[in-house]
Amino acid sequence: MEKNSKIYVAGHRGLVGSSIVRELERKRYTNIIVRTHDELDLLDPIAVRAFFETERPEYVFLAAARVGGIMANNTYPADFIRENLIVQTNVLHEAYKSGVKKLLFLGSSCIYPKLAPQPIKEEYLMTGPLEETNSAYAMAKIAGIEMCQAYHRQYGCNFISVMPTNLYGPNDNFSPERSHVLPALIRRFHEAKMSDAPTVTVWGTGAPKREFLHVDDLGSACVFLMETYDDPSIINIGTGEDVTIRELAELIAATVGYNGKIVWDKTKPDGTPQKKLDVSKIHALGWKHTIPLEQGLASTYVWFKNSFNSA
Ligand code: GDP
């Protein structure tokens, strides 16, 4: 990828896409193209075709997707499978037809079996049943991986697929119903602190374990892999370290400065018991995360306060 190559980042306003744009700019890439949802509806195959025929990007980061936390996935599975299948089908096919040099597809750690051995190696894909709360989303992402590999096999396309662990950081979704656990808890603990609430309710038992990667580390990994990795086999991106949801809640309470009590709502689903990625493959290539969880939480809390106060 040359510094003046034409690079399209799909989903540039989201958590992942915005971090990729920041990293490309930091590395002095000068020809980045983006489209807002209003300018280009990726669900519309005709609009996507026209965009690729006119713009002819050389490199594509496909970071546009319907995403959400456990409750959103569990409540709107049809939207999650349909929209992700359509967006990735439109973009991958038009990228092939317009002769894109390389494309990076964003998957997710939820594509792995619910009870996969830990830490999860790339080769565990499709070795067992999925977690029920997000199987529709996961199936769409698995289809996306398969499509990248099929276009590689049949047409020689350089389409790579990366599997990030749970992400957090600026531009995350902090809405109470749709968000993932980390932004949900930052907001809930912040609001409890502001209103002097004696308790904060957290979903599930607190026992599940999750790995959290700051999205700036993900952005750096994605650009690094775009520059160096030309293999259709999937590659994990994570820290290789995890915490229980209880530990996460306590860390967030401390970050926010909330001193009340945590109450567990066991009627809410726990989801998969653990999903910690094996990151030895990306470590062997020379990439490692740099932002510890405590530091990432602190900066994300500052971002949250600034953007929500100004909104
Ligand atoms: P998952 O990794 O796909 O399960 O997605 P989430 O980030 O939504 O949930 C991770 C874990 O955090 C699950 O065990 C949830 O039950 C738990 N959790 C605790 N409180 C919350 C909350 O307020 N919102 C969300 N989304 N999850 C929560």
PDB file of N, CA and C and ligand atoms in Angstrom, residues 69-70 134 166 179-181 184-185 188 202-203 208 210 245 269-270 275, ligand 1:
ATOM      1  N   GLY A  69     -24.718  -5.204  21.326  1.00  0.00           N
ATOM      2  CA  GLY A  69     -24.453  -6.039  22.491  1.00  0.00           C
ATOM      3  C   GLY A  69     -25.386  -7.236  22.554  1.00  0.00           C
ATOM      4  N   ILE A  70     -25.285  -7.942  23.639  1.00  0.00           N
ATOM      5  CA  ILE A  70     -25.972  -9.226  23.798  1.00  0.00           C
ATOM      6  C   ILE A  70     -27.494  -9.079  23.654  1.00  0.00           C
ATOM      7  N   ASN A 134     -26.022 -14.699  19.890  1.00  0.00           N
ATOM      8  CA  ASN A 134     -25.578 -13.932  18.714  1.00  0.00           C
ATOM      9  C   ASN A 134     -25.260 -14.816  17.509  1.00  0.00           C
ATOM     10  N   ASN A 166     -13.545  -8.424  21.820  1.00  0.00           N
ATOM     11  CA  ASN A 166     -14.453  -7.336  22.223  1.00  0.00           C
ATOM     12  C   ASN A 166     -13.688  -6.012  22.227  1.00  0.00           C
ATOM     13  N   SER A 179     -25.887  -1.287  23.474  1.00  0.00           N
ATOM     14  CA  SER A 179     -24.433  -1.263  23.616  1.00  0.00           C
ATOM     15  C   SER A 179     -23.875  -2.588  24.140  1.00  0.00           C
ATOM     16  N   HIS A 180     -22.578  -2.723  24.009  1.00  0.00           N
ATOM     17  CA  HIS A 180     -21.844  -3.815  24.636  1.00  0.00           C
ATOM     18  C   HIS A 180     -21.605  -3.465  26.103  1.00  0.00           C
ATOM     19  N   VAL A 181     -21.089  -4.454  26.829  1.00  0.00           N
ATOM     20  CA  VAL A 181     -21.031  -4.294  28.283  1.00  0.00           C
ATOM     21  C   VAL A 181     -20.165  -3.107  28.706  1.00  0.00           C
ATOM     22  N   ALA A 184     -21.808   0.267  28.128  1.00  0.00           N
ATOM     23  CA  ALA A 184     -23.046   0.279  28.924  1.00  0.00           C
ATOM     24  C   ALA A 184     -22.723   0.596  30.383  1.00  0.00           C
ATOM     25  N   LEU A 185     -21.665  -0.024  30.893  1.00  0.00           N
ATOM     26  CA  LEU A 185     -21.351   0.165  32.315  1.00  0.00           C
ATOM     27  C   LEU A 185     -20.713   1.526  32.575  1.00  0.00           C
ATOM     28  N   ARG A 188     -23.721   3.697  32.824  1.00  0.00           N
ATOM     29  CA  ARG A 188     -24.581   3.439  33.995  1.00  0.00           C
ATOM     30  C   ARG A 188     -23.908   3.892  35.282  1.00  0.00           C
ATOM     31  N   VAL A 202     -26.063  -4.608  37.251  1.00  0.00           N
ATOM     32  CA  VAL A 202     -25.275  -5.146  36.139  1.00  0.00           C
ATOM     33  C   VAL A 202     -25.886  -6.489  35.756  1.00  0.00           C
ATOM     34  N   TRP A 203     -25.898  -6.781  34.446  1.00  0.00           N
ATOM     35  CA  TRP A 203     -26.592  -7.975  33.948  1.00  0.00           C
ATOM     36  C   TRP A 203     -25.797  -9.261  34.218  1.00  0.00           C
ATOM     37  N   PRO A 208     -19.000 -14.546  33.646  1.00  0.00           N
ATOM     38  CA  PRO A 208     -18.390 -14.702  32.324  1.00  0.00           C
ATOM     39  C   PRO A 208     -17.105 -13.888  32.201  1.00  0.00           C
ATOM     40  N   ARG A 210     -14.367 -11.924  29.643  1.00  0.00           N
ATOM     41  CA  ARG A 210     -14.227 -11.288  28.325  1.00  0.00           C
ATOM     42  C   ARG A 210     -12.861 -10.621  28.232  1.00  0.00           C
ATOM     43  N   ILE A 245     -16.660 -10.326  34.194  1.00  0.00           N
ATOM     44  CA  ILE A 245     -17.542  -9.140  34.118  1.00  0.00           C
ATOM     45  C   ILE A 245     -17.587  -8.460  35.496  1.00  0.00           C
ATOM     46  N   PRO A 269     -29.167 -12.615  30.303  1.00  0.00           N
ATOM     47  CA  PRO A 269     -28.274 -13.705  29.875  1.00  0.00           C
ATOM     48  C   PRO A 269     -26.785 -13.400  30.108  1.00  0.00           C
ATOM     49  N   ASP A 270     -26.034 -14.449  30.398  1.00  0.00           N
ATOM     50  CA  ASP A 270     -24.578 -14.338  30.549  1.00  0.00           C
ATOM     51  C   ASP A 270     -23.872 -14.419  29.200  1.00  0.00           C
ATOM     52  N   LYS A 275     -14.436 -16.024  26.179  1.00  0.00           N
ATOM     53  CA  LYS A 275     -13.901 -16.007  24.802  1.00  0.00           C
ATOM     54  C   LYS A 275     -12.621 -15.187  24.780  1.00  0.00           C
TER      55      LYS A 275
HETATM   56  P1  GDP B   1     -21.051 -10.559  24.300  1.00  0.00           P
HETATM   57  O1  GDP B   1     -19.578 -10.511  24.546  1.00  0.00           O
HETATM   58  O2  GDP B   1     -21.402 -10.886  22.886  1.00  0.00           O
HETATM   59  O3  GDP B   1     -21.750 -11.466  25.282  1.00  0.00           O
HETATM   60  O4  GDP B   1     -21.616  -9.079  24.448  1.00  0.00           O
HETATM   61  P2  GDP B   1     -21.825  -7.996  25.603  1.00  0.00           P
HETATM   62  O5  GDP B   1     -20.667  -7.095  25.646  1.00  0.00           O
HETATM   63  O6  GDP B   1     -23.158  -7.360  25.310  1.00  0.00           O
HETATM   64  O7  GDP B   1     -21.959  -8.778  26.986  1.00  0.00           O
HETATM   65  C1  GDP B   1     -20.859  -9.314  27.661  1.00  0.00           C
HETATM   66  C2  GDP B   1     -21.252  -9.799  29.039  1.00  0.00           C
HETATM   67  O8  GDP B   1     -21.509  -8.659  29.888  1.00  0.00           O
HETATM   68  C3  GDP B   1     -22.501 -10.662  29.114  1.00  0.00           C
HETATM   69  O9  GDP B   1     -22.284 -11.676  30.076  1.00  0.00           O
HETATM   70  C4  GDP B   1     -23.556  -9.671  29.627  1.00  0.00           C
HETATM   71  O10 GDP B   1     -24.639 -10.297  30.310  1.00  0.00           O
HETATM   72  C5  GDP B   1     -22.734  -8.841  30.595  1.00  0.00           C
HETATM   73  N1  GDP B   1     -23.315  -7.537  30.933  1.00  0.00           N
HETATM   74  C6  GDP B   1     -23.452  -7.048  32.188  1.00  0.00           C
HETATM   75  N2  GDP B   1     -24.080  -5.870  32.180  1.00  0.00           N
HETATM   76  C7  GDP B   1     -24.317  -5.557  30.882  1.00  0.00           C
HETATM   77  C8  GDP B   1     -24.928  -4.432  30.244  1.00  0.00           C
HETATM   78  O11 GDP B   1     -25.393  -3.501  30.872  1.00  0.00           O
HETATM   79  N3  GDP B   1     -24.968  -4.450  28.867  1.00  0.00           N
HETATM   80  C9  GDP B   1     -24.443  -5.474  28.142  1.00  0.00           C
HETATM   81  N4  GDP B   1     -24.486  -5.419  26.827  1.00  0.00           N
HETATM   82  N5  GDP B   1     -23.886  -6.570  28.739  1.00  0.00           N
HETATM   83  C10 GDP B   1     -23.822  -6.611  30.086  1.00  0.00           C
END
